[in-house]
Short mmCIF file of C-alpha atoms in Angstrom, two decimals:
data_model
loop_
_atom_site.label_atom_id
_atom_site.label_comp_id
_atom_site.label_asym_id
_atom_site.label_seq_id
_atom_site.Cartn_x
_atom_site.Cartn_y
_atom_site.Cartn_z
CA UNK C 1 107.20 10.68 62.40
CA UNK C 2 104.99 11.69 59.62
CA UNK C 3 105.25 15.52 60.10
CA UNK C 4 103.01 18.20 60.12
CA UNK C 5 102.72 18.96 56.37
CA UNK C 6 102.04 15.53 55.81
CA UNK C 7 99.52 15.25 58.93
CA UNK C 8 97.46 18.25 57.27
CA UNK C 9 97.23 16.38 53.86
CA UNK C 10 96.20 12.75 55.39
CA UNK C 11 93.72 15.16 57.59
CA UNK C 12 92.28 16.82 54.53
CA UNK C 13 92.01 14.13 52.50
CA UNK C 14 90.10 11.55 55.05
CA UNK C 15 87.86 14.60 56.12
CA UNK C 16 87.28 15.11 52.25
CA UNK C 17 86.62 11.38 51.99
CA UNK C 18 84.10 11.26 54.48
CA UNK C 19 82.19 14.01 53.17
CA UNK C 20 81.82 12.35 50.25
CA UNK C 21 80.81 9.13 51.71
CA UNK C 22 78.27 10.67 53.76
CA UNK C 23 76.92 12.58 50.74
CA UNK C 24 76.72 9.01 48.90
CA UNK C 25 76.02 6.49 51.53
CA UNK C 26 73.66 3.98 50.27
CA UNK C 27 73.06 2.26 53.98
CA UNK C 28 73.65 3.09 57.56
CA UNK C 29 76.94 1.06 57.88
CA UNK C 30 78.21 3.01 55.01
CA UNK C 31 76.97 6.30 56.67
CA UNK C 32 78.90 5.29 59.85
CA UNK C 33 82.27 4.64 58.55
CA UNK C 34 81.62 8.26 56.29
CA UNK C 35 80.78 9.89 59.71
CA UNK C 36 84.14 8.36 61.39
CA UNK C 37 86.25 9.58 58.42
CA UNK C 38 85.49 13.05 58.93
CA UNK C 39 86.99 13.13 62.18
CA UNK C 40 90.20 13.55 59.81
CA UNK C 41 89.42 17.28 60.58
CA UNK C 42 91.19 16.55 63.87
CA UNK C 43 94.21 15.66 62.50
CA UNK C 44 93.81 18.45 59.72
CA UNK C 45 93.41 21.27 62.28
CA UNK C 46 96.29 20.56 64.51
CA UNK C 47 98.65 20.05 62.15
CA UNK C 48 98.05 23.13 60.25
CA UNK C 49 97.96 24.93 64.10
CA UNK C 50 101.11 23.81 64.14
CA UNK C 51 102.14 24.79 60.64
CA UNK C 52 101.08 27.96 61.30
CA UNK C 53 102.98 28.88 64.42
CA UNK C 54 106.58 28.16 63.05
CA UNK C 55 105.93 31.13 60.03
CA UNK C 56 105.37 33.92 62.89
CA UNK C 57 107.45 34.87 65.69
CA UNK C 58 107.42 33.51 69.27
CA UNK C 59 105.35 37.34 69.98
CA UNK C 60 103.08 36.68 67.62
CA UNK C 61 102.29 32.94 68.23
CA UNK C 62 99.94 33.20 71.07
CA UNK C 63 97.95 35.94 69.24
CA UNK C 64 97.53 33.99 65.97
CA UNK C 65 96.72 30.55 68.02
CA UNK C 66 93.84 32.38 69.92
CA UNK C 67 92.90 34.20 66.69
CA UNK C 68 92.30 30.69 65.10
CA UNK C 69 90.16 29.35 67.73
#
């Protein structure tokens, strides 16, 4: 299992990589495979959900989860 704290980095960094490949895409294959690496946000924004929830209390967990969204 790769974890949460390591899902949130791989996230980041394929959503940062995309961004930058969209930004310097020279052709619309290139723009593509940018576009598809910024769906690293998904992995990015669940894991850091996740992250999150365990540093407040089982009380406070549905409040901060909503508050997020």
């Amino acid at each position: 299992a790769m974890g949460e704290g390591r899902m949130a980095w791989f996230g980041l960094a394929t959503m940062i990589a995309g961004f930058l490949g969209i930004a310097f895409a020279r052709n619309q294959l290139e723009l593509y495979i940018a576009t598809a690496l910024v769906a690293g946000v998904g992995f990015a924004s669940n894991a850091m959900m996740a992250l999150l929830s365990h540093r407040v209390g089982p009380r406070e967990q549905g409040w901060l989860l909503g508050s997020i969204q």
